[in-house]
XYZ file of C-alpha atoms in Angstrom:
657
model
C 2.246 -25.863 21.143
C 0.932 -28.527 18.789
C -2.530 -27.793 17.464
C -4.541 -30.463 15.669
C -6.942 -29.122 13.123
C -10.073 -31.117 12.458
C -10.505 -32.007 8.786
C -14.018 -31.480 7.540
C -15.352 -33.405 4.602
C -16.311 -31.421 1.543
C -19.944 -30.394 1.341
C -22.198 -32.501 -0.889
C -23.816 -29.408 -2.362
C -21.165 -28.921 -5.090
C -21.864 -32.423 -6.415
C -25.622 -31.788 -6.484
C -25.068 -28.574 -8.394
C -22.685 -30.375 -10.733
C -25.310 -33.024 -11.593
C -27.983 -30.360 -12.096
C -25.731 -28.487 -14.521
C -24.933 -31.682 -16.464
C -28.606 -32.631 -16.708
C -29.611 -29.152 -17.791
C -26.886 -29.121 -20.422
C -28.017 -32.479 -21.801
C -31.656 -31.376 -22.001
C -30.624 -28.115 -23.621
C -28.637 -29.912 -26.295
C -31.557 -32.234 -26.979
C -33.947 -29.345 -27.448
C -31.488 -27.722 -29.822
C -31.228 -30.870 -31.996
C -32.703 -31.097 -35.513
C -36.419 -31.643 -36.221
C -36.641 -35.217 -37.614
C -39.762 -36.641 -39.354
C -40.389 -40.415 -39.227
C -41.419 -41.969 -42.609
C -42.119 -45.554 -43.687
C -40.650 -47.125 -46.801
C -43.843 -46.599 -48.900
C -43.984 -42.872 -48.076
C -40.315 -42.567 -48.981
C -40.741 -44.167 -52.417
C -43.791 -41.978 -53.066
C -41.859 -38.807 -52.249
C -38.962 -39.941 -54.479
C -41.308 -40.691 -57.424
C -42.928 -37.271 -56.978
C -39.480 -35.626 -57.137
C -39.767 -34.064 -53.664
C -36.585 -35.594 -52.223
C -33.518 -33.335 -52.535
C -31.009 -35.284 -50.405
C -30.783 -38.991 -49.567
C -28.262 -40.956 -47.472
C -28.134 -44.660 -46.512
C -26.314 -45.814 -43.362
C -26.047 -49.569 -42.653
C -26.322 -50.657 -39.004
C -25.623 -54.355 -39.018
C -25.679 -54.682 -35.235
C -29.314 -53.532 -35.171
C -30.188 -55.373 -38.415
C -31.496 -52.282 -40.185
C -30.631 -49.607 -42.717
C -31.145 -46.020 -41.624
C -32.193 -43.768 -44.511
C -32.083 -39.998 -43.955
C -32.642 -37.038 -46.207
C -34.478 -33.816 -46.918
C -37.605 -32.893 -48.824
C -38.176 -29.872 -50.946
C -39.358 -27.041 -48.676
C -37.612 -28.278 -45.507
C -36.007 -25.608 -43.360
C -32.543 -25.565 -41.793
C -32.107 -28.434 -39.350
C -35.215 -30.276 -40.602
C -34.955 -33.799 -42.074
C -36.679 -37.192 -42.348
C -35.652 -40.652 -41.268
C -36.701 -44.103 -42.522
C -35.685 -47.424 -40.995
C -35.817 -50.533 -43.229
C -34.708 -54.152 -42.673
C -31.065 -55.016 -43.310
C -31.617 -56.792 -46.677
C -30.047 -56.216 -50.077
C -33.426 -56.444 -51.859
C -34.859 -53.351 -50.194
C -31.763 -51.251 -50.734
C -31.396 -52.347 -54.387
C -35.011 -51.359 -55.049
C -34.376 -47.974 -53.438
C -31.318 -47.402 -55.593
C -33.325 -48.242 -58.752
C -36.093 -45.755 -57.902
C -33.564 -43.043 -57.117
C -31.694 -43.695 -60.382
C -34.920 -43.286 -62.358
C -35.443 -39.854 -60.734
C -31.775 -38.857 -61.214
C -31.398 -38.583 -57.404
C -27.915 -39.057 -56.025
C -27.773 -41.437 -53.054
C -24.954 -41.074 -50.488
C -23.852 -44.334 -48.906
C -22.188 -44.121 -45.446
C -19.928 -46.717 -43.903
C -20.948 -48.913 -41.009
C -20.544 -46.757 -37.815
C -19.834 -49.803 -35.630
C -16.097 -49.315 -36.133
C -16.285 -45.663 -34.875
C -18.169 -46.177 -31.597
C -15.448 -44.547 -29.494
C -15.258 -41.637 -31.879
C -18.998 -41.139 -31.576
C -18.765 -41.188 -27.768
C -15.876 -38.751 -27.909
C -17.768 -36.326 -30.116
C -21.043 -36.505 -28.193
C -20.040 -36.668 -24.554
C -16.538 -35.203 -24.093
C -17.671 -31.579 -24.663
C -20.363 -32.053 -22.030
C -17.836 -33.465 -19.560
C -15.391 -30.608 -20.179
C -18.143 -28.050 -19.699
C -19.209 -29.712 -16.464
C -15.653 -29.733 -15.103
C -15.314 -26.017 -15.817
C -18.558 -25.292 -13.986
C -17.395 -27.399 -11.037
C -14.067 -25.564 -10.844
C -15.861 -22.247 -10.934
C -17.940 -23.202 -7.900
C -14.834 -24.387 -6.089
C -13.160 -21.015 -6.686
C -16.089 -19.272 -5.028
C -15.035 -20.867 -1.777
C -12.498 -19.647 0.708
C -9.089 -20.388 -0.808
C -10.326 -23.657 -2.224
C -11.635 -24.970 1.114
C -15.168 -25.358 -0.090
C -17.925 -23.734 -2.059
C -19.859 -22.308 0.871
C -17.024 -21.491 3.263
C -17.613 -17.749 2.954
C -18.089 -17.401 6.691
C -14.792 -19.038 7.621
C -12.132 -16.802 9.099
C -9.249 -15.746 6.872
C -6.961 -15.181 9.834
C -3.645 -16.987 9.411
C -1.985 -18.722 12.333
C 1.675 -18.649 13.304
C 1.852 -21.304 16.011
C 5.249 -20.359 17.431
C 4.428 -16.657 17.516
C 6.773 -15.894 14.644
C 10.507 -15.330 14.510
C 10.578 -11.585 15.283
C 11.632 -10.391 18.754
C 12.351 -7.054 20.390
C 15.952 -7.318 19.186
C 14.646 -6.931 15.631
C 12.778 -3.731 16.570
C 15.182 -0.814 16.865
C 14.122 2.187 18.921
C 10.547 2.359 20.263
C 11.774 2.135 23.873
C 8.597 3.487 25.494
C 6.366 1.524 23.142
C 8.112 -1.727 24.076
C 7.567 -0.991 27.754
C 3.851 -0.455 27.127
C 3.388 -3.859 25.508
C 5.757 -5.706 27.847
C 2.848 -6.289 30.234
C 1.061 -8.274 27.540
C 4.036 -10.597 27.214
C 4.300 -11.075 30.984
C 0.580 -11.855 31.186
C 0.712 -14.408 28.376
C 3.689 -16.107 30.025
C 2.451 -15.972 33.629
C -1.213 -14.916 33.923
C -1.517 -16.055 37.570
C 0.795 -13.255 38.704
C -1.766 -10.698 37.523
C -4.962 -12.491 38.516
C -3.610 -13.055 42.028
C -3.330 -9.285 42.502
C -6.795 -8.777 41.040
C -5.430 -6.998 37.985
C -7.121 -7.238 34.620
C -4.870 -7.245 31.609
C -5.964 -5.005 28.706
C -8.178 -6.861 26.256
C -6.998 -4.793 23.346
C -4.067 -2.576 22.441
C -4.383 -0.095 19.585
C -1.147 0.888 17.855
C -1.510 4.355 16.350
C 1.027 6.184 14.239
C 2.085 7.351 10.787
C 2.704 4.765 8.049
C 6.035 2.963 8.180
C 6.821 3.571 11.861
C 6.849 -0.121 12.809
C 3.364 -0.898 14.156
C 3.091 -4.293 12.444
C 6.695 -5.147 13.314
C 6.041 -4.351 16.987
C 2.999 -6.665 17.022
C 5.074 -9.473 15.482
C 7.741 -8.927 18.127
C 5.169 -9.176 20.935
C 4.011 -12.540 19.607
C 7.595 -13.701 19.128
C 8.561 -12.729 22.671
C 5.506 -14.379 24.217
C 5.864 -17.603 22.156
C 2.100 -18.017 21.829
C -0.141 -18.685 18.806
C -0.443 -15.561 16.719
C -3.435 -14.946 14.443
C -3.009 -12.133 11.934
C -5.549 -10.675 9.529
C -6.231 -7.454 7.657
C -9.337 -5.401 8.351
C -10.336 -5.599 4.708
C -10.533 -9.426 4.902
C -13.739 -9.171 6.936
C -15.734 -7.110 4.447
C -17.353 -9.011 1.576
C -20.062 -8.486 -0.988
C -22.652 -10.482 0.969
C -24.117 -9.006 4.149
C -23.315 -11.070 7.232
C -20.152 -12.706 5.925
C -17.868 -10.377 7.877
C -19.712 -10.999 11.144
C -19.522 -14.743 10.532
C -15.770 -14.500 9.989
C -15.355 -12.575 13.237
C -17.231 -15.301 15.117
C -15.163 -18.028 13.501
C -11.904 -16.179 14.245
C -12.701 -15.889 17.950
C -13.869 -19.511 18.003
C -10.472 -20.635 16.702
C -8.700 -18.294 19.105
C -10.566 -19.732 22.115
C -9.350 -23.204 21.192
C -5.715 -22.024 21.266
C -5.884 -19.519 24.166
C -3.798 -17.863 25.434
C -3.083 -16.271 22.072
C -2.769 -13.003 20.188
C -4.953 -11.654 17.386
C -3.428 -8.920 15.236
C -5.785 -6.890 13.017
C -3.900 -4.678 10.606
C -5.573 -1.539 9.212
C -8.557 -1.895 11.524
C -10.038 1.339 10.183
C -11.263 -0.689 7.176
C -13.850 -2.337 9.432
C -13.894 -0.111 12.522
C -15.068 3.179 11.036
C -17.703 5.130 12.901
C -21.203 3.826 12.240
C -23.875 5.835 10.460
C -21.502 8.257 8.774
C -21.060 9.418 5.219
C -23.216 11.213 2.703
C -25.066 8.043 1.750
C -25.656 6.739 5.265
C -24.026 3.678 6.777
C -22.500 0.580 5.276
C -24.624 -2.340 6.459
C -22.068 -5.104 5.946
C -19.203 -3.207 7.575
C -21.375 -2.085 10.493
C -22.596 -5.629 11.170
C -18.988 -6.794 11.171
C -18.060 -4.035 13.625
C -21.019 -4.891 15.869
C -19.905 -8.503 16.007
C -16.329 -7.458 16.798
C -17.549 -5.226 19.632
C -19.651 -8.058 21.022
C -16.795 -10.556 20.889
C -14.344 -8.184 22.569
C -16.596 -7.210 25.470
C -20.048 -8.759 25.348
C -21.857 -11.439 27.322
C -19.340 -14.080 26.277
C -15.959 -14.363 27.955
C -12.785 -14.400 25.909
C -10.184 -15.104 28.556
C -6.609 -15.306 27.360
C -7.274 -13.594 24.011
C -5.488 -10.292 23.494
C -6.189 -8.212 20.398
C -3.568 -5.910 18.912
C -4.733 -3.605 16.139
C -2.892 -1.044 14.038
C -4.111 2.020 12.179
C -2.901 5.401 10.989
C -6.440 6.819 11.024
C -7.607 6.800 14.676
C -9.850 9.802 13.982
C -12.319 7.700 11.970
C -12.718 4.823 14.453
C -16.013 4.225 16.227
C -16.054 5.512 19.836
C -17.433 2.172 21.068
C -14.296 0.488 19.796
C -12.023 2.772 21.813
C -13.766 2.601 25.170
C -12.216 0.773 28.160
C -12.965 -2.923 28.054
C -12.271 -3.154 24.346
C -9.186 -1.286 23.270
C -8.109 -0.325 26.759
C -4.754 1.062 25.751
C -3.566 3.190 22.866
C 0.144 3.149 22.058
C 1.320 5.963 19.804
C 4.197 4.889 17.563
C 5.849 8.117 16.451
C 8.584 8.730 13.926
C 11.996 7.991 15.401
C 14.334 10.656 16.758
C 18.004 10.888 15.806
C 19.168 8.222 18.271
C 16.429 5.803 17.231
C 17.155 6.439 13.559
C 20.769 5.445 14.148
C 19.638 2.191 15.806
C 17.259 1.464 12.920
C 20.019 2.070 10.391
C 22.267 -0.389 12.265
C 19.583 -3.073 11.967
C 19.109 -2.541 8.224
C 22.864 -2.226 7.560
C 23.731 -5.673 8.933
C 23.713 -7.387 5.556
C 25.128 -4.483 3.542
C 28.741 -3.614 2.675
C 29.467 -0.041 3.758
C 32.562 1.908 2.853
C 34.799 3.434 5.500
C 33.454 6.943 4.883
C 29.873 5.935 5.719
C 28.887 6.810 9.298
C 25.384 5.845 10.313
C 25.301 8.598 12.929
C 25.735 11.279 10.253
C 23.029 9.669 8.104
C 20.662 9.671 11.099
C 21.316 13.379 11.665
C 20.576 14.152 8.022
C 17.253 12.293 7.907
C 14.840 14.067 10.306
C 11.237 13.015 9.825
C 12.149 9.679 8.225
C 10.199 6.631 9.387
C 11.704 3.186 9.811
C 10.399 2.146 6.397
C 11.957 5.262 4.834
C 15.351 4.451 6.350
C 15.185 0.865 5.121
C 14.280 2.139 1.665
C 17.139 4.650 1.802
C 19.787 1.956 2.395
C 18.186 -0.345 -0.160
C 18.235 2.375 -2.834
C 21.872 3.087 -1.975
C 22.727 -0.615 -2.352
C 20.978 -0.735 -5.739
C 22.912 2.313 -6.896
C 26.203 0.769 -5.748
C 25.475 -2.379 -7.755
C 24.477 -0.305 -10.766
C 27.756 1.603 -10.564
C 29.794 -1.606 -10.157
C 31.163 -0.599 -6.765
C 32.382 -3.024 -4.110
C 30.867 -1.050 -1.206
C 28.192 1.571 -0.545
C 29.737 5.046 -0.274
C 28.319 8.395 0.832
C 27.769 9.298 -2.823
C 25.195 6.503 -3.098
C 23.654 7.523 0.245
C 23.262 11.138 -0.916
C 21.802 10.123 -4.253
C 19.438 7.650 -2.570
C 18.260 10.360 -0.164
C 17.484 12.666 -3.081
C 15.663 9.891 -4.917
C 13.516 9.087 -1.870
C 12.590 12.750 -1.284
C 12.286 14.152 -4.804
C 12.549 11.264 -7.262
C 15.284 10.395 -9.767
C 17.311 13.150 -11.392
C 16.103 14.263 -14.839
C 19.562 14.284 -16.401
C 18.230 13.809 -19.931
C 15.850 16.764 -19.715
C 17.043 19.718 -21.767
C 17.155 22.895 -19.672
C 17.867 26.261 -21.289
C 20.513 28.603 -19.905
C 17.830 31.122 -18.972
C 15.951 28.502 -16.948
C 19.194 27.524 -15.245
C 19.802 31.147 -14.298
C 16.315 31.588 -12.839
C 16.544 28.389 -10.783
C 20.093 29.208 -9.628
C 19.141 32.653 -8.275
C 15.952 31.218 -6.778
C 17.771 28.483 -4.830
C 20.569 30.867 -3.852
C 17.952 33.140 -2.289
C 16.594 30.267 -0.165
C 20.086 29.275 0.935
C 21.211 32.778 1.948
C 18.116 33.371 4.098
C 18.615 30.032 5.819
C 22.229 30.970 6.540
C 21.663 34.562 7.696
C 18.549 34.175 9.861
C 19.350 33.402 13.527
C 16.841 30.560 13.774
C 17.343 29.421 10.203
C 18.066 25.852 9.217
C 21.452 24.585 8.080
C 21.937 24.403 4.340
C 23.328 20.978 3.442
C 22.952 20.959 -0.317
C 21.867 23.119 -3.243
C 21.167 21.728 -6.697
C 19.546 22.950 -9.886
C 19.251 19.456 -11.388
C 15.546 18.800 -12.024
C 13.968 16.067 -9.870
C 10.335 15.087 -9.991
C 8.240 18.220 -10.502
C 10.929 20.571 -9.155
C 13.528 22.351 -11.239
C 15.924 22.347 -8.285
C 15.893 22.399 -4.508
C 17.790 23.485 -1.419
C 18.199 20.837 1.257
C 17.918 22.502 4.671
C 17.917 20.612 7.952
C 17.172 21.949 11.436
C 20.101 22.642 13.741
C 18.190 20.934 16.549
C 15.409 18.414 15.982
C 12.070 19.922 17.017
C 8.702 18.224 16.932
C 6.421 19.905 19.481
C 6.704 23.699 19.856
C 7.584 26.512 17.450
C 7.773 30.186 18.393
C 6.336 33.075 16.435
C 9.808 34.243 15.344
C 10.672 30.754 14.080
C 7.486 30.558 12.018
C 8.107 34.018 10.559
C 11.653 33.024 9.626
C 10.280 29.937 7.867
C 8.056 32.226 5.807
C 10.987 34.542 5.051
C 13.074 31.600 3.857
C 10.254 30.369 1.629
C 9.718 33.811 0.088
C 13.421 34.486 -0.446
C 13.442 32.504 -3.691
C 10.793 34.755 -5.243
C 12.526 37.859 -3.813
C 15.848 36.820 -5.357
C 14.264 36.351 -8.787
C 12.598 39.758 -8.599
C 15.681 41.605 -7.316
C 18.385 40.159 -9.596
C 16.462 39.217 -12.731
C 13.706 41.846 -12.559
C 11.300 38.994 -13.289
C 9.241 36.386 -11.401
C 8.512 32.797 -12.440
C 6.105 29.985 -11.636
C 8.845 28.111 -9.760
C 7.822 29.752 -6.475
C 4.243 28.412 -6.505
C 4.877 25.695 -3.913
C 6.826 28.146 -1.716
C 3.909 30.591 -1.802
C 1.456 27.849 -0.936
C 3.456 26.726 2.102
C 4.123 30.293 3.262
C 0.426 31.227 3.030
C -0.552 28.089 4.954
C 1.862 28.919 7.789
C 0.683 32.536 7.924
C -2.985 31.565 8.023
C -2.342 29.017 10.757
C -0.566 31.714 12.786
C -3.689 33.896 12.605
C -6.537 31.370 12.828
C -5.061 28.532 14.925
C -2.098 29.779 16.976
C -3.334 33.269 17.934
C -0.121 34.962 16.705
C -1.626 38.185 15.315
C -3.216 41.426 16.423
C -6.591 39.648 16.564
C -5.468 38.170 19.865
C -5.187 34.677 21.331
C -8.251 33.263 19.614
C -8.733 30.210 17.413
C -11.017 30.882 14.497
C -10.455 27.706 12.490
C -9.553 24.150 13.291
C -8.842 21.082 11.267
C -12.039 19.513 9.942
C -13.239 16.442 11.844
C -15.749 15.399 9.157
C -13.273 13.104 7.453
C -16.076 11.078 5.871
C -17.203 14.107 3.867
C -13.758 15.195 2.771
C -11.236 17.130 4.798
C -12.561 20.596 3.936
C -16.093 19.792 2.743
C -17.865 20.349 6.057
C -15.488 22.832 7.687
C -17.341 24.946 10.240
C -17.131 28.733 10.155
C -17.226 30.181 13.667
C -16.794 33.828 12.731
C -18.563 36.585 10.845
C -17.711 38.002 7.449
C -16.161 41.040 9.140
C -13.780 38.800 11.099
C -13.024 36.873 7.894
C -11.913 40.158 6.313
C -9.686 40.889 9.321
C -8.172 37.413 9.068
C -7.337 37.954 5.400
C -5.792 41.309 6.220
C -3.655 39.816 9.000
C -2.475 37.005 6.763
C -1.558 39.512 4.051
C 0.262 41.683 6.615
C 2.392 38.739 7.778
C 3.230 37.775 4.201
C 4.061 41.376 3.216
C 6.290 41.955 6.261
C 8.151 38.709 5.699
C 8.577 39.473 2.010
C 10.064 42.876 2.855
C 12.484 41.218 5.247
C 13.426 38.675 2.584
C 14.176 41.501 0.134
C 16.423 43.187 2.729
C 18.448 40.003 3.184
C 18.691 39.467 -0.573
C 19.860 43.018 -1.258
C 22.362 43.002 1.627
C 24.037 39.738 0.552
C 24.286 40.592 -3.132
C 27.866 39.376 -3.508
C 27.167 36.021 -1.852
C 24.069 35.362 -3.956
C 25.902 36.219 -7.160
C 28.712 33.805 -6.257
C 26.335 30.999 -5.249
C 24.250 31.444 -8.404
C 27.297 31.407 -10.691
C 28.705 28.332 -8.940
C 25.355 26.582 -9.334
C 25.193 27.400 -13.045
C 28.689 25.952 -13.451
C 28.605 22.912 -11.106
C 24.809 22.417 -10.792
C 25.250 21.026 -7.253
C 26.936 22.472 -4.152
C 27.661 20.494 -0.979
C 27.612 21.769 2.600
C 31.406 22.207 2.722
C 31.463 24.175 -0.532
C 28.618 26.403 0.665
C 30.371 27.176 3.967
C 33.600 28.028 2.137
C 31.791 30.425 -0.201
C 29.967 32.045 2.718
C 33.203 32.753 4.622
C 34.924 34.125 1.523
C 32.106 36.334 0.239
C 30.056 37.455 3.240
C 30.499 39.311 6.522
C 28.419 36.591 8.138
C 30.488 33.994 9.937
C 29.276 30.518 10.683
C 29.596 30.796 14.452
C 28.474 27.261 15.205
C 31.141 25.737 12.969
C 33.970 25.929 15.542
C 31.635 24.764 18.300
C 30.620 21.740 16.224
C 34.262 20.848 15.632
C 34.978 21.031 19.366
C 31.972 18.810 20.118
C 33.035 16.277 17.487
C 36.579 16.124 18.874
C 35.176 15.705 22.370
C 32.914 12.851 21.273
C 35.786 11.127 19.484
C 37.835 11.202 22.699
C 34.983 9.922 24.889
C 33.430 7.295 22.612
C 35.228 4.393 20.912
C 35.621 4.783 17.184
C 33.443 2.720 14.925
C 35.570 0.268 12.970
C 34.145 -1.019 9.706
C 35.603 -3.533 7.338
C 34.242 -5.108 4.221
C 34.449 -8.746 3.288
C 33.429 -10.225 -0.022
C 32.883 -13.623 1.571
C 30.668 -12.617 4.473
C 29.198 -9.386 3.050
C 28.909 -8.032 6.584
C 30.084 -4.965 8.429
C 31.888 -5.580 11.728
C 30.030 -4.354 14.769
C 31.206 -1.594 17.015
C 34.029 -2.383 19.421
C 31.777 -1.826 22.396
C 28.087 -2.549 21.907
C 25.456 -0.803 23.960
C 23.942 -3.019 26.673
C 20.519 -4.413 25.897
C 17.666 -2.712 27.645
C-alpha cells in the first residue's frame, strides 16, 4: 500500500524568535560599549594645554572628509574616552601636533580604515551571526527529530508500510500463541467474513510474559503475515516533561492510523504509560495519567476506530490499570511463557542456521540441558559459543564452546586468574560434593551434569543439576523437602568432613529458608494445616515487601517460625545421614575436584558406580530409549562448509503447522 505523506511547511515562529534573539544581542552589545564623550576642537586644545590628556590618537577618514581624534583624560575610568571630529585638513592636524609636542604628549596616528572595511565587518558582525545560528539550531533540536520547533505533540510511532519482513516461520515454538493471534491476521485480510457473522474482532491484544520470550517478535510476525501497515512505538515515548504532550501524541498516532486502516499499532512496554492511576507514595503522575486517559478514550470511547488493532507487550501485567484490561480495550491476553524442551530445540534450529556446528553438537541435547531458558537466552548461548570458537581459532562450534557459553550465561566468565588457596579449594570441593551426592541419592533428586570448583561470578564453585523431567506447575511436599536437603548438603558436608563451616553456604541457606517458609505460609504443608498466612505483596508501587499485610497474630507468627525451623532441622538431619553414609563417594569426588577442578556427567556416573552401593537405575533405561529413538527417527546429518557457512538441514523436515 502506497501512502502519501503531506509535507507541512516549517512554522514561522522559529524565524521570529531568531530575529528577536539577534536584536536583543545587538542592543546588549551596544549597552556594553564604552562611554564616549563628545568634545570640540577648542575644548581638546584646552585640555591638552592643561596637561589633562593622557592618551591621544588620530584616525583619518578621507571618505567622510574628517579626522577622528580619540583619547583619554586624567581621571577617566575603564572604558571611558572622548572623541573629537575635525575637518580633513593638514592645517588643523599640524596645529594639534604642535600643541601636543609642547606638552610632551605622544600622538598615535592610525592608518586610513577604508582599506579594511571587510575586516571591520568581519570583526563586528560575524560573531553575532554565529551566535544567532547556534541559537537557531538549539530551537530546532527542541523539536521532534528535527521536524520543527513546536512538534512536541506529534506521534513518535514509526511506520513499516509492508508490515515488516518477519513471519511465523521466523518464530519458533509458541504454537498456542500463534493460534490466538491468527484471528487478527484473518480479520485484517478479510474483515467481511467476521462482520457478516456479527462477530467483533478484539480491539486489543496484550502479550504478557517474562523478558526474552518473544513478545515483540510475535507482534512483528503478525504484521508480516497480515501485510498491513505496522506502527510501532515504546510506552516511554509518550511521556514527556510537559503535561499534555503524551495525550497529544496518542491523538496524533490514532489519527495517522485511521488514515491507513486497516493497520496494526504495537506498543512495547506499555506498563510505562499504563500503570494504575492514583498510586504511589506521592500520589499520581499527572502527565502519565492524562496520556493513559487519552489512550483509553481512543481505544473505546465515543469515537470509532474501525480497522485499528492494538498489540501491546509487557512483563508487568500486575501494575496495569484495570480500565485498560477490561473487554472493549484489551479484550484478549496472550501469555507467552518460556519454551519447553521441544520449543527450545526449534528455537535453537532457527538461531543455528547461520552458524557452523561440529558433528558432536546435537541441538536436542542442548535443549534438554537448558530448562528455563527463554528464546533470547538461547540466542545468546549460541552467540557466546560462536564468539568462543572464533577466539579459540576453531573452524566449527563444538560442545566445549557450548558448555563454556552455558556457564558464562548462568554464572559469568571463569575467574582463572584469581588465586585460590588449597584450603579454599578443599572447602569448596567438599561443599559441592555434598550437593552432588544428595542429588544422586535422593529418589526425586535432580541429575548432576557437572561439578566445578572454578570460581565464576560471586560463586567459588557450583554443581549443575537439571531435573529428570521438566516440571513447571506442581511440586509435592516430598520434592520440596528434597530440594531443601540438597541445598543443605553442602553445609553438612563441610561440617562433617572438615569440622568447620564457611560463608559459602549463605545462598543455599537463603533459598532453603525461602522454600521452607513458603511450605508453611503459602502451601499449607505443615502441622498448622491447609491455611495460607502470607501471600505475595500486591502493592508493587510501594516496594514488594513494604506494604505486606499480616493476617495473623503474634502467637501464630511464633508457630510459623517454629514450623519453618522444624522443616529446616529435619532436612538438615537427613542431609547429614546421606553425607555420613556416602563417605567414600564424597571423599573420591572431593579429591577428583581438587585435582581436575571440573567433573562432567560421565565422570561423575563412573565414580558413583565404582565407589557407591547406589546404582544409577535410569541409566540403562535412557540408553534403551536413545537406541529406540535412533531406530525410529532419521539421524541428523550435519556438514560444515567454509563457503556457505551453513549447516545442512535434517533429512526429513517436520511439516509446517
